[in-house]
Short mmCIF file of C-alpha atoms in Angstrom, two decimals:
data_model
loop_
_atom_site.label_atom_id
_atom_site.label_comp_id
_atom_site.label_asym_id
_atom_site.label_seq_id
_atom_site.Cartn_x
_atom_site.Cartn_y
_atom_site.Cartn_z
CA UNK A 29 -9.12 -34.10 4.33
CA UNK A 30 -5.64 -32.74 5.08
CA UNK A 31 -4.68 -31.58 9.18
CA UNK A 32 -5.17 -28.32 7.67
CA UNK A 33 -8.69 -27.50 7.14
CA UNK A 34 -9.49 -25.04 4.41
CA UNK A 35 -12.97 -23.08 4.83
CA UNK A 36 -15.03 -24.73 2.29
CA UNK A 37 -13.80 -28.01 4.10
CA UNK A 38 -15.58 -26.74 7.57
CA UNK A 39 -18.83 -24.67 5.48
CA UNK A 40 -17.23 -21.40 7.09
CA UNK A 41 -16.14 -17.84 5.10
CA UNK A 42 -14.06 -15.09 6.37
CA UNK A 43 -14.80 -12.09 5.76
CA UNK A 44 -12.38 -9.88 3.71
CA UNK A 45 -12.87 -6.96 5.41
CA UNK A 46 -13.20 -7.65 9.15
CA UNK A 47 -11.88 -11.35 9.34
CA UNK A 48 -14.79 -12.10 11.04
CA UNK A 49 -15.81 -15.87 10.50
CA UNK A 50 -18.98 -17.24 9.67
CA UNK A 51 -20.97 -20.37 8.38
CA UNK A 52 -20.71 -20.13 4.47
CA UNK A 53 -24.02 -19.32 3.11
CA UNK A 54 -22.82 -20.33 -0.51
CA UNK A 55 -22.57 -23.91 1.23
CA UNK A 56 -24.80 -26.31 0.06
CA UNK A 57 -25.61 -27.39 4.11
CA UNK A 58 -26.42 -23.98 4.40
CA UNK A 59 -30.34 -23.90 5.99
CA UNK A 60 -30.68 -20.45 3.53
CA UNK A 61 -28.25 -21.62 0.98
CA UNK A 62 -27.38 -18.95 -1.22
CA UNK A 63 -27.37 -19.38 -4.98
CA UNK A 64 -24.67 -18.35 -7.60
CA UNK A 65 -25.92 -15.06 -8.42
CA UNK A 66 -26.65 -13.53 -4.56
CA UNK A 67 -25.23 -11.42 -2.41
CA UNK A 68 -24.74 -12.64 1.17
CA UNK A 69 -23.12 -9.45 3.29
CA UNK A 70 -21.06 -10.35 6.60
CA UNK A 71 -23.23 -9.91 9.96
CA UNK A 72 -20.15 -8.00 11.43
CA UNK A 73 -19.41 -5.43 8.72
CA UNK A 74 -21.90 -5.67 5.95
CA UNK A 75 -19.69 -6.13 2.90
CA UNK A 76 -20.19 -8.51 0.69
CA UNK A 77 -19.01 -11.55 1.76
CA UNK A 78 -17.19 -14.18 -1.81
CA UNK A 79 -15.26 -17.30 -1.13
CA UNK A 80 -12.74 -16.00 -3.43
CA UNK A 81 -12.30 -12.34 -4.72
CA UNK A 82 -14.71 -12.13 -7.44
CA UNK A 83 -13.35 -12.52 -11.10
CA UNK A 84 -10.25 -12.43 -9.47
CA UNK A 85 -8.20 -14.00 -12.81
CA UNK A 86 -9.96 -11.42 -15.42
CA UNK A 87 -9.87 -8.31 -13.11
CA UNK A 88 -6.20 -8.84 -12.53
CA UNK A 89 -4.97 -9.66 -15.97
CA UNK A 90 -6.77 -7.01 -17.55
CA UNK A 91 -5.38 -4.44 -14.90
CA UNK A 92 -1.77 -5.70 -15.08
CA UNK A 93 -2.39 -5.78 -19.28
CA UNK A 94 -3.24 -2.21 -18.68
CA UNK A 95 -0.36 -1.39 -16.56
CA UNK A 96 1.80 -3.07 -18.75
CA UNK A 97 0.82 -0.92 -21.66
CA UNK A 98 1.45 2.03 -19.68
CA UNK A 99 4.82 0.84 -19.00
CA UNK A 100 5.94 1.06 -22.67
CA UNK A 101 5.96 4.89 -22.65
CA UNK A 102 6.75 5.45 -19.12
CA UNK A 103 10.00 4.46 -20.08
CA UNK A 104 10.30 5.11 -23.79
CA UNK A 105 9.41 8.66 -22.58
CA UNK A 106 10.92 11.73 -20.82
CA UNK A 107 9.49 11.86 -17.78
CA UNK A 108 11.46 15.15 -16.42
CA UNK A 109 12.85 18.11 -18.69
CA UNK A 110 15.52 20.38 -17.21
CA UNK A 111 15.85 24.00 -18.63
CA UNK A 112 18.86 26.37 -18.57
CA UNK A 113 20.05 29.12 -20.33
CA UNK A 114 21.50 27.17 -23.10
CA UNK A 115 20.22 24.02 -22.65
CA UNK A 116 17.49 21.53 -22.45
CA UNK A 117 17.86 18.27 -21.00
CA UNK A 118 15.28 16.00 -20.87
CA UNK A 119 15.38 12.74 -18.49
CA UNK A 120 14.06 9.16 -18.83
CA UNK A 121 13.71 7.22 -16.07
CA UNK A 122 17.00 5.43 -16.64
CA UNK A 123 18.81 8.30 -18.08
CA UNK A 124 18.06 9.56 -14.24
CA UNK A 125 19.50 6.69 -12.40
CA UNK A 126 22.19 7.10 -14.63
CA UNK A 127 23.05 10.50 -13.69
CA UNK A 128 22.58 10.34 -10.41
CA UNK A 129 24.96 7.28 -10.46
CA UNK A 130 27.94 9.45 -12.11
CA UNK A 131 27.20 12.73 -10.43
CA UNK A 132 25.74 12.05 -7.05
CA UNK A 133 25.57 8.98 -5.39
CA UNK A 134 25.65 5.61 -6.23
CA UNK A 135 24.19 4.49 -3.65
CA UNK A 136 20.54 6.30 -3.81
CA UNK A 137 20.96 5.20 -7.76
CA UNK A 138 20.80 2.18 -6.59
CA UNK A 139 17.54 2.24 -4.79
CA UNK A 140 15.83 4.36 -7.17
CA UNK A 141 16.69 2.07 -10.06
CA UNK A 142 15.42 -0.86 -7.68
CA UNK A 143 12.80 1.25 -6.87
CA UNK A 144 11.16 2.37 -10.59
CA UNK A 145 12.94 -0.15 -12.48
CA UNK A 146 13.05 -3.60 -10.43
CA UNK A 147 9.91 -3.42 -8.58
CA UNK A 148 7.38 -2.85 -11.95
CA UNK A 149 9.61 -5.70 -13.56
CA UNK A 150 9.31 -7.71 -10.72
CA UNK A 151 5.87 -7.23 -10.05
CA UNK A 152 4.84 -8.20 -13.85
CA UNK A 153 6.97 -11.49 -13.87
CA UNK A 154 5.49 -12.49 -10.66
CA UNK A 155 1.77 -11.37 -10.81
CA UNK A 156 2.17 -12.68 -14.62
CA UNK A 157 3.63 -15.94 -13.10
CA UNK A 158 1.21 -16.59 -10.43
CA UNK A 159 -1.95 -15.76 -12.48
CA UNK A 160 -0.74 -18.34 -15.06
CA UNK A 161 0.30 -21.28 -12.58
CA UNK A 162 -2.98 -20.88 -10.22
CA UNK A 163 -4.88 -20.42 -13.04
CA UNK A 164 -3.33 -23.67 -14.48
CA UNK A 165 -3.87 -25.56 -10.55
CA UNK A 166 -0.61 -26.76 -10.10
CA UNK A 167 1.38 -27.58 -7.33
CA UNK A 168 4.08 -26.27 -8.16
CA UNK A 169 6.27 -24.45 -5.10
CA UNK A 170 2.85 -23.24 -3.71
CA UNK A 171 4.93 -21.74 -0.77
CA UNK A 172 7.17 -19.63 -2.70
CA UNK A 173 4.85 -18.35 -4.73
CA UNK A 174 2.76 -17.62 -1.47
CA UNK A 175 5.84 -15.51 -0.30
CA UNK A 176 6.44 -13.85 -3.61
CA UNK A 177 2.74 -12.44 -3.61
CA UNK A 178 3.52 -11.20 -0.03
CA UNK A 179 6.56 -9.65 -1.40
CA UNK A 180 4.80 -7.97 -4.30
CA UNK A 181 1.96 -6.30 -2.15
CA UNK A 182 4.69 -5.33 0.84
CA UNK A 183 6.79 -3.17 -1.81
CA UNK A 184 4.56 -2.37 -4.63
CA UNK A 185 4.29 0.84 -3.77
CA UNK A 186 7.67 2.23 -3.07
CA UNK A 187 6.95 2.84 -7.17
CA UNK A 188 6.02 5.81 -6.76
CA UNK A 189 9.41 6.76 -5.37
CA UNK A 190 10.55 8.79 -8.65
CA UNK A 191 7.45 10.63 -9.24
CA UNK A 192 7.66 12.14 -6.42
CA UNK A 193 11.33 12.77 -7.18
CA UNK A 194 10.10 14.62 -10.20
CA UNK A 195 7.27 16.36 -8.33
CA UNK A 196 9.48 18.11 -5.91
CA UNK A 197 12.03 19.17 -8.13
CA UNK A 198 9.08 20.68 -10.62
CA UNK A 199 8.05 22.66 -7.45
CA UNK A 200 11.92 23.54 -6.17
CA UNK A 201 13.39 24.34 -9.20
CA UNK A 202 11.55 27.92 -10.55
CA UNK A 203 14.55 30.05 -11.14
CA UNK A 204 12.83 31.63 -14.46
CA UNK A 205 15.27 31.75 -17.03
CA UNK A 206 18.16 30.08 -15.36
CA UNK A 207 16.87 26.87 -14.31
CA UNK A 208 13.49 25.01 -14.43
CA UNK A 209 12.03 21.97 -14.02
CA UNK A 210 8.90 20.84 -16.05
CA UNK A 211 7.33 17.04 -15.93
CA UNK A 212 7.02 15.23 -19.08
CA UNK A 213 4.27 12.51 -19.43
CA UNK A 214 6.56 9.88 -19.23
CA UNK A 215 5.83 10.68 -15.27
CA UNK A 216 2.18 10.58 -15.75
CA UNK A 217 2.27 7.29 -17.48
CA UNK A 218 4.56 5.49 -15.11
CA UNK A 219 2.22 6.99 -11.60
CA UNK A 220 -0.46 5.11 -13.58
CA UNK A 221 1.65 2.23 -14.21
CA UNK A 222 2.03 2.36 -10.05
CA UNK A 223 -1.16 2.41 -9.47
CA UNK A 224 -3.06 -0.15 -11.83
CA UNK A 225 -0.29 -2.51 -10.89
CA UNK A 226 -1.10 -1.95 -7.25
CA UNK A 227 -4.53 -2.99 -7.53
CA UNK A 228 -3.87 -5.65 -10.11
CA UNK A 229 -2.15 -7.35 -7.12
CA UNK A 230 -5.13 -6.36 -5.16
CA UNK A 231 -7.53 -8.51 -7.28
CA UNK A 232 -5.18 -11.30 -7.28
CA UNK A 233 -6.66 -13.57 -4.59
CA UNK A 234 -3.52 -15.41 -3.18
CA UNK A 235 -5.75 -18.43 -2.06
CA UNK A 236 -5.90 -19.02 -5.43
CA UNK A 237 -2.47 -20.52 -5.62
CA UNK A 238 -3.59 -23.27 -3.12
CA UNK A 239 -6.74 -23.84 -4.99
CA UNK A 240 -5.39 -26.61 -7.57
CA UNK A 241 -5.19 -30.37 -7.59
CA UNK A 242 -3.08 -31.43 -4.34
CA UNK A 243 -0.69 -34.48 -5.32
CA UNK A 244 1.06 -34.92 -2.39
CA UNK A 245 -0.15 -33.97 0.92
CA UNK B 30 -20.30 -28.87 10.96
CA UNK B 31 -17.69 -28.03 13.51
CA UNK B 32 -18.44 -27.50 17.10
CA UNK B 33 -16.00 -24.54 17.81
CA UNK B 34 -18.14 -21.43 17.78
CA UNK B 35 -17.45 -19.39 14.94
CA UNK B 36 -15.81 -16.28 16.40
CA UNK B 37 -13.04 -18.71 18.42
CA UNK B 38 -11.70 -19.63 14.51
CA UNK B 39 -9.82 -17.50 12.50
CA UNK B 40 -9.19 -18.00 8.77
CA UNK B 41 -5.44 -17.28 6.55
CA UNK B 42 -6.39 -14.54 4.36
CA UNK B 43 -3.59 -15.45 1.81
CA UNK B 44 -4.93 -19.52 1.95
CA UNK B 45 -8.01 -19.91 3.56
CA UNK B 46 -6.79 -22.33 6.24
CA UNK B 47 -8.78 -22.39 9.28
CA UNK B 48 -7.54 -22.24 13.05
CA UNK B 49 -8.55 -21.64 16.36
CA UNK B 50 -7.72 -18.84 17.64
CA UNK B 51 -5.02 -18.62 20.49
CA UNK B 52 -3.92 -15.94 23.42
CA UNK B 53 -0.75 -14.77 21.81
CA UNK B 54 1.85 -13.66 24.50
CA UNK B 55 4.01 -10.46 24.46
CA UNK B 56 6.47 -11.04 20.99
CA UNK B 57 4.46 -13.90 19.86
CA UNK B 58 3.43 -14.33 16.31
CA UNK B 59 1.04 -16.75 14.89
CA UNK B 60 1.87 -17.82 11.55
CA UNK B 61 -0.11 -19.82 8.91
CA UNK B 62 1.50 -23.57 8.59
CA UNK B 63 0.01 -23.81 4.80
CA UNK B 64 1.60 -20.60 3.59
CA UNK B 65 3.82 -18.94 6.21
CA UNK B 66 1.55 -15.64 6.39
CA UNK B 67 1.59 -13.75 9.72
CA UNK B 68 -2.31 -14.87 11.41
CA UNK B 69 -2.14 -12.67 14.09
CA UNK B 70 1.03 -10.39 16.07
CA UNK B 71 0.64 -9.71 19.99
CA UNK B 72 1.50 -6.04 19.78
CA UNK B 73 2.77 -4.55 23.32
CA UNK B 74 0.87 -1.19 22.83
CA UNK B 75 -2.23 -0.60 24.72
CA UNK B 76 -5.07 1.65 23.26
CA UNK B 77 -3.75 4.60 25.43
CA UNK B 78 -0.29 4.28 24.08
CA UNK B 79 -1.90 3.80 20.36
CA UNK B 80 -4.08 6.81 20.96
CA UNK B 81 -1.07 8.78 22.10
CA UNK B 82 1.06 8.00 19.05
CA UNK B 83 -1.77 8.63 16.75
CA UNK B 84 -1.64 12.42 17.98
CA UNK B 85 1.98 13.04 18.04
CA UNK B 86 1.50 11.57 14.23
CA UNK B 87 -1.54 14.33 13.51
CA UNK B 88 0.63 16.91 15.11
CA UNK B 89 3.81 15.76 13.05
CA UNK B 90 1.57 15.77 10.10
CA UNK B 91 0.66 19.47 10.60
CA UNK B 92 4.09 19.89 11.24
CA UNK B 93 5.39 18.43 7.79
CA UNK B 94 2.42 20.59 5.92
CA UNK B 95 2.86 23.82 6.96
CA UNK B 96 6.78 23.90 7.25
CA UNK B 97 8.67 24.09 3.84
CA UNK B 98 10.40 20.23 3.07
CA UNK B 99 13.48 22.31 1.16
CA UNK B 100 14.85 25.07 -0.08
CA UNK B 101 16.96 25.31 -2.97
CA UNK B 102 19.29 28.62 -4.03
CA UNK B 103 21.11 29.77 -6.78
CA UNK B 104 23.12 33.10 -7.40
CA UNK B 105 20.89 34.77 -4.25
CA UNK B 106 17.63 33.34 -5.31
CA UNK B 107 15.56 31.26 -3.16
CA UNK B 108 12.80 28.85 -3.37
CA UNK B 109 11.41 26.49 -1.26
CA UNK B 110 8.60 24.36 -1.27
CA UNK B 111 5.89 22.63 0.78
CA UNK B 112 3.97 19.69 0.20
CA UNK B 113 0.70 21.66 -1.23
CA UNK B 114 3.27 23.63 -3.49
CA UNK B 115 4.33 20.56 -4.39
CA UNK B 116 1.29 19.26 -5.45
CA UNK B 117 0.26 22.59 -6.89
CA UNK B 118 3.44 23.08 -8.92
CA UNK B 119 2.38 19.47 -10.75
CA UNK B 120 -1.20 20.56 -11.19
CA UNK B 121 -0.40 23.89 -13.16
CA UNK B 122 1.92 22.05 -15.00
CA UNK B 123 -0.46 20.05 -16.47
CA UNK B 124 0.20 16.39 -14.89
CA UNK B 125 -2.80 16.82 -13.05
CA UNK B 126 -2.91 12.87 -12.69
CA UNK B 127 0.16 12.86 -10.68
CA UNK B 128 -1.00 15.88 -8.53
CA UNK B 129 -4.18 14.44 -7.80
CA UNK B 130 -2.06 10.96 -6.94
CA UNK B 131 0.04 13.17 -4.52
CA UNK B 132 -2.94 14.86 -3.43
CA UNK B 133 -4.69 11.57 -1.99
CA UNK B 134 -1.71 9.56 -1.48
CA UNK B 135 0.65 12.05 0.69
CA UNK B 136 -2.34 14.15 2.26
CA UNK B 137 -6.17 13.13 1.94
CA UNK B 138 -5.83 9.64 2.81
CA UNK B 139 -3.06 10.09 5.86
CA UNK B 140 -5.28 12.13 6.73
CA UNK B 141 -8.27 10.64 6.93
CA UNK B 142 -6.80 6.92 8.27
CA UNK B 143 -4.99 9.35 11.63
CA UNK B 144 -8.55 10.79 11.95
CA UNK B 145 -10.73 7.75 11.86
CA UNK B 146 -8.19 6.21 14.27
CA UNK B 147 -7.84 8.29 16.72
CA UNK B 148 -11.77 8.45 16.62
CA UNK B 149 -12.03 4.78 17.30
CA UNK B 150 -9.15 4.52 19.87
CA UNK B 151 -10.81 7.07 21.92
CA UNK B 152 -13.81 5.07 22.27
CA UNK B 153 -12.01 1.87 21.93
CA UNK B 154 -10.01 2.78 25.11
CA UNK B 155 -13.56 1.94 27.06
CA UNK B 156 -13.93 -1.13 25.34
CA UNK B 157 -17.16 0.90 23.23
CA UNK B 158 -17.60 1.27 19.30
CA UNK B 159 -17.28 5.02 18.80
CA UNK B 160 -20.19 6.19 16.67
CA UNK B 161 -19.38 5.41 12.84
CA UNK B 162 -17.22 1.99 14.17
CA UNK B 163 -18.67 0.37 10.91
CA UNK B 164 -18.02 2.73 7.96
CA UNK B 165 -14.68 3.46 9.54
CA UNK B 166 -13.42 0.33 9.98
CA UNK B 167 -14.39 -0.74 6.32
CA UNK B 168 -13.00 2.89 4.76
CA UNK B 169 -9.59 2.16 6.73
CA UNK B 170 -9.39 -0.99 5.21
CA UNK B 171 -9.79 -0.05 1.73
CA UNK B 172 -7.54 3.42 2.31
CA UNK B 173 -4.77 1.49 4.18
CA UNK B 174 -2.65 0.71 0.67
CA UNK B 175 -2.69 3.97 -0.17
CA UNK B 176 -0.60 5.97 2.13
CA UNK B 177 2.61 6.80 0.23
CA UNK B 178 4.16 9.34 2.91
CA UNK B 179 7.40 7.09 3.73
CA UNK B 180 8.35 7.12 0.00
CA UNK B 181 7.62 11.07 -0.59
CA UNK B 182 10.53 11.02 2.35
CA UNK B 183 12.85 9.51 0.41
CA UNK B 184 11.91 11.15 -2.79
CA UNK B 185 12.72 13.88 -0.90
CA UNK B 186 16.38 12.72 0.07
CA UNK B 187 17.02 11.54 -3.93
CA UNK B 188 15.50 15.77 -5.20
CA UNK B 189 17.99 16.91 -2.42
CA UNK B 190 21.31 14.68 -3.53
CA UNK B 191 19.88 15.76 -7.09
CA UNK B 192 19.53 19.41 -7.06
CA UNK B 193 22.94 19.28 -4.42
CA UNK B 194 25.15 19.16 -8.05
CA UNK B 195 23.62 22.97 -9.23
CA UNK B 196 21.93 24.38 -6.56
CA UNK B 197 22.41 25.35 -2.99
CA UNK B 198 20.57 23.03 -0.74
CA UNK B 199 18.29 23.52 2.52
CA UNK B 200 16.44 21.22 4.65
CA UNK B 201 13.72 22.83 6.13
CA UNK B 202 11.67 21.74 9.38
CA UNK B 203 9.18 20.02 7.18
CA UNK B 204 11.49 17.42 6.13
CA UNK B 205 12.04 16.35 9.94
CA UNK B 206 8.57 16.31 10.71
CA UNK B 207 8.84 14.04 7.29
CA UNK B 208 10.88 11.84 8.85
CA UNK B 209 9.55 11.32 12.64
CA UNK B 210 6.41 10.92 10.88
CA UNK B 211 8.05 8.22 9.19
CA UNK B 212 8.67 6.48 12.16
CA UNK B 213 5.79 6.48 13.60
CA UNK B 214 3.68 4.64 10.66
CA UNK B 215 7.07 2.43 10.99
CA UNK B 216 5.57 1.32 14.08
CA UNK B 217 2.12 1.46 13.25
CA UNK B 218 2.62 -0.77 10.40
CA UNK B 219 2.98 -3.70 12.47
CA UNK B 220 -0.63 -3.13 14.55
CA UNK B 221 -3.63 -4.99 12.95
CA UNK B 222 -6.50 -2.27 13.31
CA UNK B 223 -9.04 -5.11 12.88
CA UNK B 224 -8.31 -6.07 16.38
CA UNK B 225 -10.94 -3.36 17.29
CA UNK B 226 -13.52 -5.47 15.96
CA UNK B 227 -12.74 -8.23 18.76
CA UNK B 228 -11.80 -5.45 21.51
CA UNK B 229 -14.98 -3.82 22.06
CA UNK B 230 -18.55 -4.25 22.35
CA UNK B 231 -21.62 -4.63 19.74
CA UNK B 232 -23.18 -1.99 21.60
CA UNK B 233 -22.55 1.43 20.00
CA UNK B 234 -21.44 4.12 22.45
#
């Protein structure tokens, strides 16, 4: 056993909700050992207490799948038309950044590109990554990918950044026939891109990635 | 099986390493050795200040609701909007996904985490469980991802530097309130709620 007991090591669980800590009852020392197949609910909280988050590598592929495809037309798609009285513009994602880049400022195009074009890439190479090496047991810069998953969860959300951008102007911008702004689906499919990638990460169970073979240590 | 009672260890949520727990000092942090996750912060706030900063949030929050975030112009026109026209606006125009999104992201669940903490910090102040202490804490645990209002405030900045190229541009009060309220979930970002488990009694109140 390495200096750094794990909780199977010591027949304990922690609870995911409450953090409370308590002898494992899936442990085989267990007086009342529990069986694959039953529930055993924390005494502090009452939720349902798993060693690991349950089907953690199906639930979170097939969510960030999911998200994935919803990333196709989220950018393929106008997420944001613009209406005058002689012309229609309609705005991708990109084509956004883009114009706020020439005509207003380069730096918020920076962090809204980061925001709805970085983070969703990110997030897919790293929850893709990390699904595939855990899933695989390796070794392989356990602590970095420990930090990366930390990274994911701490900015996944700031996403949402442009549909909100495109909600507001929607609301602001009713000046009947001389200006209006109407959302496009492109915005619907990239707030569900947000959110299914947000809880793909939330499936993920990060002690996963210290769950393989140990070769040094 | 270890000696150490159970509720003197506490386990790495990101690797499932156990330790004992220790009496963190103010500015101390307790960090996993496995995986470099944060264990456990000391936070300087009592339960008084926390209470006190929860209801300058709910007060911001009505604040940033009723006031209008912006208001735009253009040759004498005027519109502005709040955050239910906002979420309105998206409705009727048929992304009801997104207004619904908006709907539980920037107002429902805010709204319901301030709530169910100032609940619990009023009884928590006496060291008691305020009635509900169980379905609370679990619900704030399972709503805490999902509170989106510091990115609707800089949406907000990115419409304004948008519509600045055609329109004349406004802030409004709302936007402020936006903003303080920003702050404040700044600061309460770094509190671990789940202390309230440890910090008061079985007993309900």
């Amino acid at each position: 056993m390495s200096a750094l007991p794990r909780a199977s090591d010591l027949g304990v669980i922690g609870c995911h909700v409450c953090r409370l800590v308590s002898s494992d009852p899936f442990d085989h020392d267990h007086p009342d050992h529990a069986g694959h197949g039953d529930v055993a609910t924390c005494p502090r909280c009452g939720s349902a207490l798993h060693r690991r988050k349950a089907a953690s590598y199906s639930r979170s592929w097939a969510l960030l799948i999911a998200a994935f495809m919803m990333y196709i037309p989220a950018n393929l798609m106008p997420i944001m038309r613009t209406a005058s009285l002689n012309d229609i513009d309609d705005n991708t994602i990109l084509s956004g950044v883009v114009e706020l880049w020439t005509k207003g400022s380069p730096d918020l195009a920076v962090i809204v590109f980061t925001a709805s074009i970085v983070v969703p890439m990110l997030k897919f190479l790293v929850l893709g990554t990390l699904l595939i090496t855990s899933q695989r047991g390796t070794d392989w810069a356990r602590p970095q990918r420990a930090k990366l998953y930390r990274l994911v969860e701490l900015i996944g959300y700031w996403s949402m950044l442009d549909v909100f951008v495109v909600s507001l102007l929607t609301a602001l911008v009713r000046f009947n026939v001389l200006s209006l702004v109407e959302p496009l689906p492109g915005v619907i499919f990239f707030g569900l891109t947000v959110v299914l990638t947000m809880f793909a990460s939330m499936t993920f169970d990060p002690r996963l990635i210290w769950d393989g073979r140990e070769t040094h240590e | 099986m270890s000696t150490t009672p159970h509720d003197a260890l506490m386990i790495c949520e990101h690797c499932d390493t156990v330790y004992r727990r220790r009496v963190l000092t103010r500015g101390d942090v307790a960090k996993c050795a496995r995986c470099q996750a944060i264990l456990e912060r000391h936070h300087g706030l009592s339960r008084n200040a926390m209470l006190a900063l929860v209801l300058t949030a709910m007060i911001m929050f009505v604040q940033a609701n009723i006031w209008p975030i912006v208001t735009l112009g253009l040759n004498g026109q005027e519109n502005s909007a709040t955050l239910w026209g906002t979420i309105i606006a998206m409705w009727q125009q048929d992304a009801k996904v997104v207004s619904v999104l908006a709907a539980a992201t920037l107002f429902f669940f805010p709204l319901v985490k301030m709530i169910s903490i100032g609940w619990l910090l009023l009884f928590a102040r006496s060291g008691r469980r305020a009635p509900g202490f169980v379905p609370m804490m679990v619900t704030l645990h399972y709503v805490g991802p999902w509170t989106m209002s510091e990115v609707f405030v800089l949406g907000a900045l990115v419409a304004i530097v948008k519509a600045r190229v055609y329109f004349d541009v406004i802030a409004e009060p709302g936007i402020y309130a936006y903003a303080v309220l920003t702050l404040l979930i700044t600061v309460f970002a770094s509190v671990d709620l789940r202390s309230l488990w440890e910090l008061t009694s079985e007993k309900p109140a």
